[in-house]
PDB file of N, CA and C in Angstrom:
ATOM      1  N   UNK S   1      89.616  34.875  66.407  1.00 65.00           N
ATOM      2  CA  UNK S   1      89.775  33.454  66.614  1.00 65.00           C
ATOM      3  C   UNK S   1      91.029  33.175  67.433  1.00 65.00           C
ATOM      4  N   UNK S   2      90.916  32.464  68.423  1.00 65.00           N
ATOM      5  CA  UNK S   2      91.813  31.968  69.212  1.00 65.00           C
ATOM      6  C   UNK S   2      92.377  30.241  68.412  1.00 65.00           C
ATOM      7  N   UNK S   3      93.773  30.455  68.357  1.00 66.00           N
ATOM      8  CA  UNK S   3      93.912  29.106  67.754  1.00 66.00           C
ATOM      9  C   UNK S   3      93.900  27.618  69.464  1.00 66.00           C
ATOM     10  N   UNK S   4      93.580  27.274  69.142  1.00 83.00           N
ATOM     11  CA  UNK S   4      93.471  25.969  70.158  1.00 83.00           C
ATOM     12  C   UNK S   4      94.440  24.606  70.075  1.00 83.00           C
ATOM     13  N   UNK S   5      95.287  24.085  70.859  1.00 92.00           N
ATOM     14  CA  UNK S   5      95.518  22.499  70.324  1.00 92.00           C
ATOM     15  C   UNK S   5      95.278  21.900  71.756  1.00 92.00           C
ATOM     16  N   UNK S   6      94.424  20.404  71.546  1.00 94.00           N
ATOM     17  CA  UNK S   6      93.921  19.713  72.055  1.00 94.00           C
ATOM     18  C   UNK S   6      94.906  19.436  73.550  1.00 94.00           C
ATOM     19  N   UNK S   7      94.147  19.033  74.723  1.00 94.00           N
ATOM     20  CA  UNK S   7      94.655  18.211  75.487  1.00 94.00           C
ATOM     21  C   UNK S   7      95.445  17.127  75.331  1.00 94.00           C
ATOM     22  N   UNK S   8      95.095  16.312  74.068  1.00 96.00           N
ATOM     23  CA  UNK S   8      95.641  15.368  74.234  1.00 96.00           C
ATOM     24  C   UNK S   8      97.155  15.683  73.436  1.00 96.00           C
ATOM     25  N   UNK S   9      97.361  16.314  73.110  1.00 97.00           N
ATOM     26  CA  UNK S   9      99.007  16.745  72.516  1.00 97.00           C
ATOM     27  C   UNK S   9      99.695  16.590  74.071  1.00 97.00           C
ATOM     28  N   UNK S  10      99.932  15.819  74.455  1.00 97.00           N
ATOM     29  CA  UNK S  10     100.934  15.889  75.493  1.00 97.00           C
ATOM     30  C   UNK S  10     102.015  14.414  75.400  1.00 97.00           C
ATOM     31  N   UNK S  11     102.830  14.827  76.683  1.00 96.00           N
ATOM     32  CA  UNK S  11     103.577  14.104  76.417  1.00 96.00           C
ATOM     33  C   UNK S  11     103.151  12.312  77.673  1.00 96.00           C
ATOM     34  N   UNK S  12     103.480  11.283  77.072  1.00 94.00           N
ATOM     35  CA  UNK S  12     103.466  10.243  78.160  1.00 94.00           C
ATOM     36  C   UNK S  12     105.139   9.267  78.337  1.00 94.00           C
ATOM     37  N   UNK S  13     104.864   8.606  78.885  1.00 92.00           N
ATOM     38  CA  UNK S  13     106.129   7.864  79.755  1.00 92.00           C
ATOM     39  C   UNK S  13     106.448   6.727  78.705  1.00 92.00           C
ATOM     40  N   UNK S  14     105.494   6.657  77.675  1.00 88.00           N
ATOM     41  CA  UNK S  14     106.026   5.258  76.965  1.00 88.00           C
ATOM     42  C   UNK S  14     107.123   5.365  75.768  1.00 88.00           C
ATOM     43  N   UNK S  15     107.613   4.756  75.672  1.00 92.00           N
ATOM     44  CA  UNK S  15     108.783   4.292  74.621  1.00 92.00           C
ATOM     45  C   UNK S  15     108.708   5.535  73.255  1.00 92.00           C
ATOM     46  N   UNK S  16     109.916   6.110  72.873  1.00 96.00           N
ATOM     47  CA  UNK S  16     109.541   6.859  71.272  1.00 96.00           C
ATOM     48  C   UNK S  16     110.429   6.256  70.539  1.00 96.00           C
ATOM     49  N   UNK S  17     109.976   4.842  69.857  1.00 96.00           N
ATOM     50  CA  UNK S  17     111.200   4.484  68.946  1.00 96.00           C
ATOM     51  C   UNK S  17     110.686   4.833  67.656  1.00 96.00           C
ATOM     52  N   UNK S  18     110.028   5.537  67.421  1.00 98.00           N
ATOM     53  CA  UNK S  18     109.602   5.849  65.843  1.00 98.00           C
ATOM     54  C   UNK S  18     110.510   7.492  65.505  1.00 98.00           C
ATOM     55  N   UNK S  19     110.202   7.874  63.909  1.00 98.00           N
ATOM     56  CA  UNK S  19     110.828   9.063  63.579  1.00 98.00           C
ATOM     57  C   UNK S  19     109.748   9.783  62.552  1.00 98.00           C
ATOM     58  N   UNK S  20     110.007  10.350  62.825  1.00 98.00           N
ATOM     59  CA  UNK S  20     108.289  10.836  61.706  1.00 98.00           C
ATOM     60  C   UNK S  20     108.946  12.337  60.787  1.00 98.00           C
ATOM     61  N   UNK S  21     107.780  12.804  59.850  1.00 98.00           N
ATOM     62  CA  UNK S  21     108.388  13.656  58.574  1.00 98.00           C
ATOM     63  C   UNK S  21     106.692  14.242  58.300  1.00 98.00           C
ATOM     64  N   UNK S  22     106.820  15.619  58.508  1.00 98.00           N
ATOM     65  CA  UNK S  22     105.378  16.299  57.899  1.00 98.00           C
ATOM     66  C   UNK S  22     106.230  17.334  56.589  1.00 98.00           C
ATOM     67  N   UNK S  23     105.898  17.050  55.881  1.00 98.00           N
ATOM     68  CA  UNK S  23     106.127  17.728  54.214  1.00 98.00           C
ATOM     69  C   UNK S  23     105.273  19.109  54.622  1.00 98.00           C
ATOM     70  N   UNK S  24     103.840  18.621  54.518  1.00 97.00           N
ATOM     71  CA  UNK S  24     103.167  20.351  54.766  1.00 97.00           C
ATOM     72  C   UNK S  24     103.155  21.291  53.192  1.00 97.00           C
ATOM     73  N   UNK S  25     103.523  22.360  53.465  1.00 96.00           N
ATOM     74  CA  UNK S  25     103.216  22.991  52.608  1.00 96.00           C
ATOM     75  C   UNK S  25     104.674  23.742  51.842  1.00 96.00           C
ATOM     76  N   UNK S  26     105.886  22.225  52.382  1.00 96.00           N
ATOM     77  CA  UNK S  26     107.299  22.753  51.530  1.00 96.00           C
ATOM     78  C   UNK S  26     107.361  21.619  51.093  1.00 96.00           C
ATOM     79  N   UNK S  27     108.480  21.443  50.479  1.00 97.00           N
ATOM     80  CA  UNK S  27     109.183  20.783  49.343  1.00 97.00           C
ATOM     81  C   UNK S  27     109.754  19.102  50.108  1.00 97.00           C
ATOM     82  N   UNK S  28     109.407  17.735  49.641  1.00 97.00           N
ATOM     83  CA  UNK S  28     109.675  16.825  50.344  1.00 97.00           C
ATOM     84  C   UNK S  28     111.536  16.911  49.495  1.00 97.00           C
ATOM     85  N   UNK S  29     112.658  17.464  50.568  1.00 97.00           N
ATOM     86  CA  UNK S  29     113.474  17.239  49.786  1.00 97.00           C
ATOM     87  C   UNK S  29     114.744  16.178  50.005  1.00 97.00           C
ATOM     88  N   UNK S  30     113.934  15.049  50.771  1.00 97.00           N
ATOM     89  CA  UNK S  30     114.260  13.618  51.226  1.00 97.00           C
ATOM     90  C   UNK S  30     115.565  14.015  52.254  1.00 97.00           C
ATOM     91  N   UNK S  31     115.534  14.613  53.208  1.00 97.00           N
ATOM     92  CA  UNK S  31     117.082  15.245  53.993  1.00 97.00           C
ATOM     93  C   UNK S  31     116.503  14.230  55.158  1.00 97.00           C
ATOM     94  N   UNK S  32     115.790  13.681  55.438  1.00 98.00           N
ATOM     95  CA  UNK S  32     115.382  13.131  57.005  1.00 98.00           C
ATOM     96  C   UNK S  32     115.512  11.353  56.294  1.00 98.00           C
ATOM     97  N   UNK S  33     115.726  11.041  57.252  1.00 98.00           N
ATOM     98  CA  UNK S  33     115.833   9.570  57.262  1.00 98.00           C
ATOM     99  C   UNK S  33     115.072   8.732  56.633  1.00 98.00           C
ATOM    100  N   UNK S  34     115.086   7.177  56.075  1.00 97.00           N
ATOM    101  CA  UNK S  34     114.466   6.732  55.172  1.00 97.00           C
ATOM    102  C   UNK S  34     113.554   6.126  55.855  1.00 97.00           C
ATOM    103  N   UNK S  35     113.616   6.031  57.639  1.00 98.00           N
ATOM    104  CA  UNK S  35     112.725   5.355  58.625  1.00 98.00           C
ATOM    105  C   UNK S  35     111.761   6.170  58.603  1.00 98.00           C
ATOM    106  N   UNK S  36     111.345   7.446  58.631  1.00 98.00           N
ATOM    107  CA  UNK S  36     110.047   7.980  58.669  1.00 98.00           C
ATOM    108  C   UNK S  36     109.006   7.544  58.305  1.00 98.00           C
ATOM    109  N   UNK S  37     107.827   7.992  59.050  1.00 98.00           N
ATOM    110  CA  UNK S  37     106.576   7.730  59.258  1.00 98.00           C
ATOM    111  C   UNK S  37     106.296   9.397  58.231  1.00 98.00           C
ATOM    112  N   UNK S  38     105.399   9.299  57.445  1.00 98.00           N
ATOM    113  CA  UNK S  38     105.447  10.775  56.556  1.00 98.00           C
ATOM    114  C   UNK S  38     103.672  10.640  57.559  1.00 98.00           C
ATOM    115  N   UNK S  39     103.578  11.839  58.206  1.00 98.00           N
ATOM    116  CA  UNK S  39     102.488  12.631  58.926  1.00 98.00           C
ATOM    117  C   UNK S  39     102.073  13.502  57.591  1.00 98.00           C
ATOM    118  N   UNK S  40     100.415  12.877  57.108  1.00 97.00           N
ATOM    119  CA  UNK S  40      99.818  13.528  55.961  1.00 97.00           C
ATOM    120  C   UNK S  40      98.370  14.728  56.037  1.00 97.00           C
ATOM    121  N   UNK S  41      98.128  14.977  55.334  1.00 93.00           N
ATOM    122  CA  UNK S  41      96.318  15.831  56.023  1.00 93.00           C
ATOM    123  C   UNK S  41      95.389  14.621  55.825  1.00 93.00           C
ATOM    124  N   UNK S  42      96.170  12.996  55.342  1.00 96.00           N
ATOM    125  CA  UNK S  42      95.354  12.166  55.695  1.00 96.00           C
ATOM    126  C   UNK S  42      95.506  11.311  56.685  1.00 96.00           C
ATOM    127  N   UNK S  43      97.031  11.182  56.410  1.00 98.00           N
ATOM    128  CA  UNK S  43      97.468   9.910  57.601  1.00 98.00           C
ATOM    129  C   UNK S  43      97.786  10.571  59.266  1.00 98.00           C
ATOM    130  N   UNK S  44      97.857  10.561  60.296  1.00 98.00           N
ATOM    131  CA  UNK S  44      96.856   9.676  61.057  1.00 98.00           C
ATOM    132  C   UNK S  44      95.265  10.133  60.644  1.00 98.00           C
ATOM    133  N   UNK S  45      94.244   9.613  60.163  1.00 97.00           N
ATOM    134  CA  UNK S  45      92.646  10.092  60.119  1.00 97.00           C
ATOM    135  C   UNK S  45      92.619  10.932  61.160  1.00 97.00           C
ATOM    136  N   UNK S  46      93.218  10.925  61.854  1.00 97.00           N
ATOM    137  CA  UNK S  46      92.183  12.390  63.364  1.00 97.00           C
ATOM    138  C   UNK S  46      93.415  12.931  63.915  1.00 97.00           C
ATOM    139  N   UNK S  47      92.735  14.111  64.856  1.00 96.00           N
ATOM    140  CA  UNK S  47      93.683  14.770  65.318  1.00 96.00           C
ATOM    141  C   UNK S  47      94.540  13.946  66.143  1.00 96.00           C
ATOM    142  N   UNK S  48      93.813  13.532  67.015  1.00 97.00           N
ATOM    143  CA  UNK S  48      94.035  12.137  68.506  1.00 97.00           C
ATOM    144  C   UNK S  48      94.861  11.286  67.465  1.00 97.00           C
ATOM    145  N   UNK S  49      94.824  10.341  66.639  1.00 98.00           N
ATOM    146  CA  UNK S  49      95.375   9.890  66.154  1.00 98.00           C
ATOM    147  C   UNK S  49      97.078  10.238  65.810  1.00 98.00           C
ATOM    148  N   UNK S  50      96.631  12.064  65.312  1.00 98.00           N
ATOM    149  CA  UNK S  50      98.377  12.053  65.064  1.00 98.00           C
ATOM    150  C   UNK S  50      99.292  12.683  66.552  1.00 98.00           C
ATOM    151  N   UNK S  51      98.094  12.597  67.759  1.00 98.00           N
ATOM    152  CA  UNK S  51      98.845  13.587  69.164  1.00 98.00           C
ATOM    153  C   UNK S  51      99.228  11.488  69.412  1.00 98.00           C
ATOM    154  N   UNK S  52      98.762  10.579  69.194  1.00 97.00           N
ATOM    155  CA  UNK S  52      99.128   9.190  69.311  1.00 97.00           C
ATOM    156  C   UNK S  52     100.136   9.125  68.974  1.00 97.00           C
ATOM    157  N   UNK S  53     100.172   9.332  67.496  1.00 98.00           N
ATOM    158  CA  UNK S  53     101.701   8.966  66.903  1.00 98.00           C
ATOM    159  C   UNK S  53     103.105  10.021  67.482  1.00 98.00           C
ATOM    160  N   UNK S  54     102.549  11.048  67.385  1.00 98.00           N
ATOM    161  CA  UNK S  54     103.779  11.818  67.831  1.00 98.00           C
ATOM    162  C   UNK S  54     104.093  11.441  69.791  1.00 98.00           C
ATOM    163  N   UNK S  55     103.286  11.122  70.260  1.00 98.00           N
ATOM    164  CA  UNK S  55     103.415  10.547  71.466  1.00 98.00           C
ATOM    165  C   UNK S  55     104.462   9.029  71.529  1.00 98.00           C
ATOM    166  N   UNK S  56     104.971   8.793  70.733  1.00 98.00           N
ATOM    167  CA  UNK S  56     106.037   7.846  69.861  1.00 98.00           C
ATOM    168  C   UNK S  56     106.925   7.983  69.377  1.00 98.00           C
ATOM    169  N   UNK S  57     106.809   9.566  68.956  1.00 98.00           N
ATOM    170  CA  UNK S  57     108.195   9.722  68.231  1.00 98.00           C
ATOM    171  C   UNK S  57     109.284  10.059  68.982  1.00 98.00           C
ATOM    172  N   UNK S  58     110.455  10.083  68.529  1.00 98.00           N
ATOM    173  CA  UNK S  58     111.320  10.885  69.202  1.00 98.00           C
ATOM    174  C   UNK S  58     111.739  12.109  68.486  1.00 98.00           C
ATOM    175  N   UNK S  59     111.530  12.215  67.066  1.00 98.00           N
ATOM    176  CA  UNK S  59     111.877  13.913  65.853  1.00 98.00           C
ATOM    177  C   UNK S  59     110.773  13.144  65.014  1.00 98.00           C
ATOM    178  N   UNK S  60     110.709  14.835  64.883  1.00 98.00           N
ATOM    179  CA  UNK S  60     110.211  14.520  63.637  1.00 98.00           C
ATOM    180  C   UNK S  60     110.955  15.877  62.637  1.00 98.00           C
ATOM    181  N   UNK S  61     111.235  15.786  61.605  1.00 98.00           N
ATOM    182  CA  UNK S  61     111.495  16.498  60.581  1.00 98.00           C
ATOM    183  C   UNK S  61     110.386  16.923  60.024  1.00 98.00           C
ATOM    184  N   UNK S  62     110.671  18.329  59.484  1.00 98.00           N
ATOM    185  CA  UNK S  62     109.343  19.345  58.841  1.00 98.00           C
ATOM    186  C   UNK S  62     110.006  19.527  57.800  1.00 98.00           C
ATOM    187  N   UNK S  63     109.552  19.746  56.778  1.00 98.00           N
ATOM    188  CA  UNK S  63     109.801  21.001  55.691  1.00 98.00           C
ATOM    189  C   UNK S  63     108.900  21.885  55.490  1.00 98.00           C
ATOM    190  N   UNK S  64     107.498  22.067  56.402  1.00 97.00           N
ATOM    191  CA  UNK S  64     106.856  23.376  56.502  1.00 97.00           C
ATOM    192  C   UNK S  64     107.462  24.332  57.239  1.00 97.00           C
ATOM    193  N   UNK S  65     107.390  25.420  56.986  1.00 93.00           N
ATOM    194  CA  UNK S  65     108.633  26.533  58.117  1.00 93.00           C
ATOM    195  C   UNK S  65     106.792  27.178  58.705  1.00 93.00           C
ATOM    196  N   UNK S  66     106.325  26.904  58.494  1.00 94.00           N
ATOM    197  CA  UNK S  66     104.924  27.602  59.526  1.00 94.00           C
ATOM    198  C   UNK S  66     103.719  26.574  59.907  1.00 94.00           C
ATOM    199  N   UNK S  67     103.558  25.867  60.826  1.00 94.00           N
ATOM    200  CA  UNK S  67     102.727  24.644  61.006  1.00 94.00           C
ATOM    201  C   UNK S  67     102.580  24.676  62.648  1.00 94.00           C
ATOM    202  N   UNK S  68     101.581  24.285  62.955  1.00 94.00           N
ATOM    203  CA  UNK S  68     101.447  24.063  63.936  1.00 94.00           C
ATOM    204  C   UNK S  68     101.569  22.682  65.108  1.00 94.00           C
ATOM    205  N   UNK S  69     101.805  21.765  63.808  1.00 97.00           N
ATOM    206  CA  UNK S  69     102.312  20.060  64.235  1.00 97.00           C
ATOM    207  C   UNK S  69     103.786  20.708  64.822  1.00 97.00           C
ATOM    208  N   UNK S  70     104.734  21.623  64.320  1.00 97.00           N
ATOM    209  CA  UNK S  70     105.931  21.581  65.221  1.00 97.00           C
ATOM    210  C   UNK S  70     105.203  21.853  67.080  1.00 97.00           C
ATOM    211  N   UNK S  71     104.891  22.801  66.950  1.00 96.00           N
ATOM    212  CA  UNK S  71     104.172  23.161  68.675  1.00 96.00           C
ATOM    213  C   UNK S  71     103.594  21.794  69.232  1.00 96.00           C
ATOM    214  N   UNK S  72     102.560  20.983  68.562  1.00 97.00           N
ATOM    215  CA  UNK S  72     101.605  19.714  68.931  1.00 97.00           C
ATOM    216  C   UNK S  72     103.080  18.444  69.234  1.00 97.00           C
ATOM    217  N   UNK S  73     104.000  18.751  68.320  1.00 98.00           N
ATOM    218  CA  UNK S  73     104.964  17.742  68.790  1.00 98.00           C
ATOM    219  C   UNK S  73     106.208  18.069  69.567  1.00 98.00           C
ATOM    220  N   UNK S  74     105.821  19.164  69.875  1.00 97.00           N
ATOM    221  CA  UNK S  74     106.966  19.326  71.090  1.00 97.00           C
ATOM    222  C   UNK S  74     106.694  19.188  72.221  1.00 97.00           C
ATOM    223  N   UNK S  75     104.708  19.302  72.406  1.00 97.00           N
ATOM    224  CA  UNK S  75     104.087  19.464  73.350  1.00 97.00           C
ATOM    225  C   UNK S  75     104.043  17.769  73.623  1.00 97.00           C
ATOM    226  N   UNK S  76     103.973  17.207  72.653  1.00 98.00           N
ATOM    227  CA  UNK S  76     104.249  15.334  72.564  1.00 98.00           C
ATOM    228  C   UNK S  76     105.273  15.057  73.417  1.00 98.00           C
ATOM    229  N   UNK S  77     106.529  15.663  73.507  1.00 97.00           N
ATOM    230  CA  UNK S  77     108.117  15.364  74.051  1.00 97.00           C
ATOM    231  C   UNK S  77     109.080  15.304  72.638  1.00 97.00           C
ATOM    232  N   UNK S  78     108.425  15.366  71.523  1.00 98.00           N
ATOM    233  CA  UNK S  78     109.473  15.567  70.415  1.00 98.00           C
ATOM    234  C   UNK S  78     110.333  16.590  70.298  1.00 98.00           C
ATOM    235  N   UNK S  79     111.824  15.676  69.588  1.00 98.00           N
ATOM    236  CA  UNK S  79     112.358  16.669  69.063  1.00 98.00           C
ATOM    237  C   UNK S  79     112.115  17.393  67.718  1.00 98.00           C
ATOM    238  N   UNK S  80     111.918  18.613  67.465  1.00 98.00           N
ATOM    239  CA  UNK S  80     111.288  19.176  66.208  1.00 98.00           C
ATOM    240  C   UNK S  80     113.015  19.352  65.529  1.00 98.00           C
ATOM    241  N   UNK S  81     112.954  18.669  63.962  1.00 98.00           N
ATOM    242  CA  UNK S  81     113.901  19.226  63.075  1.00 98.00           C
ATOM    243  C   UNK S  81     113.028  20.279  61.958  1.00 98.00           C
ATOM    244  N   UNK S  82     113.754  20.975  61.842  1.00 97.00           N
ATOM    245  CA  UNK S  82     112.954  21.943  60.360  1.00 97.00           C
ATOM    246  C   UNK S  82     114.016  21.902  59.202  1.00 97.00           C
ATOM    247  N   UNK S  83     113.712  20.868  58.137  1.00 96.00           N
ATOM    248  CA  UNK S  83     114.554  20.884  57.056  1.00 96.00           C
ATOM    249  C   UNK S  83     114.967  21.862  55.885  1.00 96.00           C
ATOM    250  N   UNK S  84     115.812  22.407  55.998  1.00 89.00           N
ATOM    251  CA  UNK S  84     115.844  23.194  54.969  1.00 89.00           C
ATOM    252  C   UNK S  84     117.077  23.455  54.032  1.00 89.00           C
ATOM    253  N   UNK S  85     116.860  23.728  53.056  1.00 79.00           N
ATOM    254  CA  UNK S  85     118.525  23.303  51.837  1.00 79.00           C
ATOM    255  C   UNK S  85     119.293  24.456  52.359  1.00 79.00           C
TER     256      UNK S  85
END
């Protein structure tokens, strides 16, 4: 299996005033800002949906140390934080 991420993970010219937070499969241990948008396996509903939102952000904070949303949001123009104690 070849892993794949979509075309639309890229980056565009419009505004990133948002900050976003994927928990994943570590520990939410509240170190990122209280402005976050928390990126869920529900919230955005679709893939397109979350290459949308991260097309907005400017970081996002992880506490998964293995995910593939860090790659999809760098490929966005984000800055990737990886939280860890």
């Amino acid at each position: 299996n070849l892993p794949t991420i979509e075309p639309f993970f890229c980056k565009t010219d419009g505004p990133k005033p948002k900050l976003a937070v994927y928990v994943g499969k570590g520990a939410d241990l509240k170190l990122h800002p209280e402005e976050c948008i928390y990126i869920t396996r529900d919230f955005p509903s679709s893939r397109r949906g979350v290459a949308t939102l991260l097309q907005q952000v400017s970081t996002l904070y992880t506490y998964d140390d293995f995910t593939a949303i860090e790659l999809e949001a760098l490929l966005c123009g984000c800055e990737v934080k990886r939280m860890e104690k």
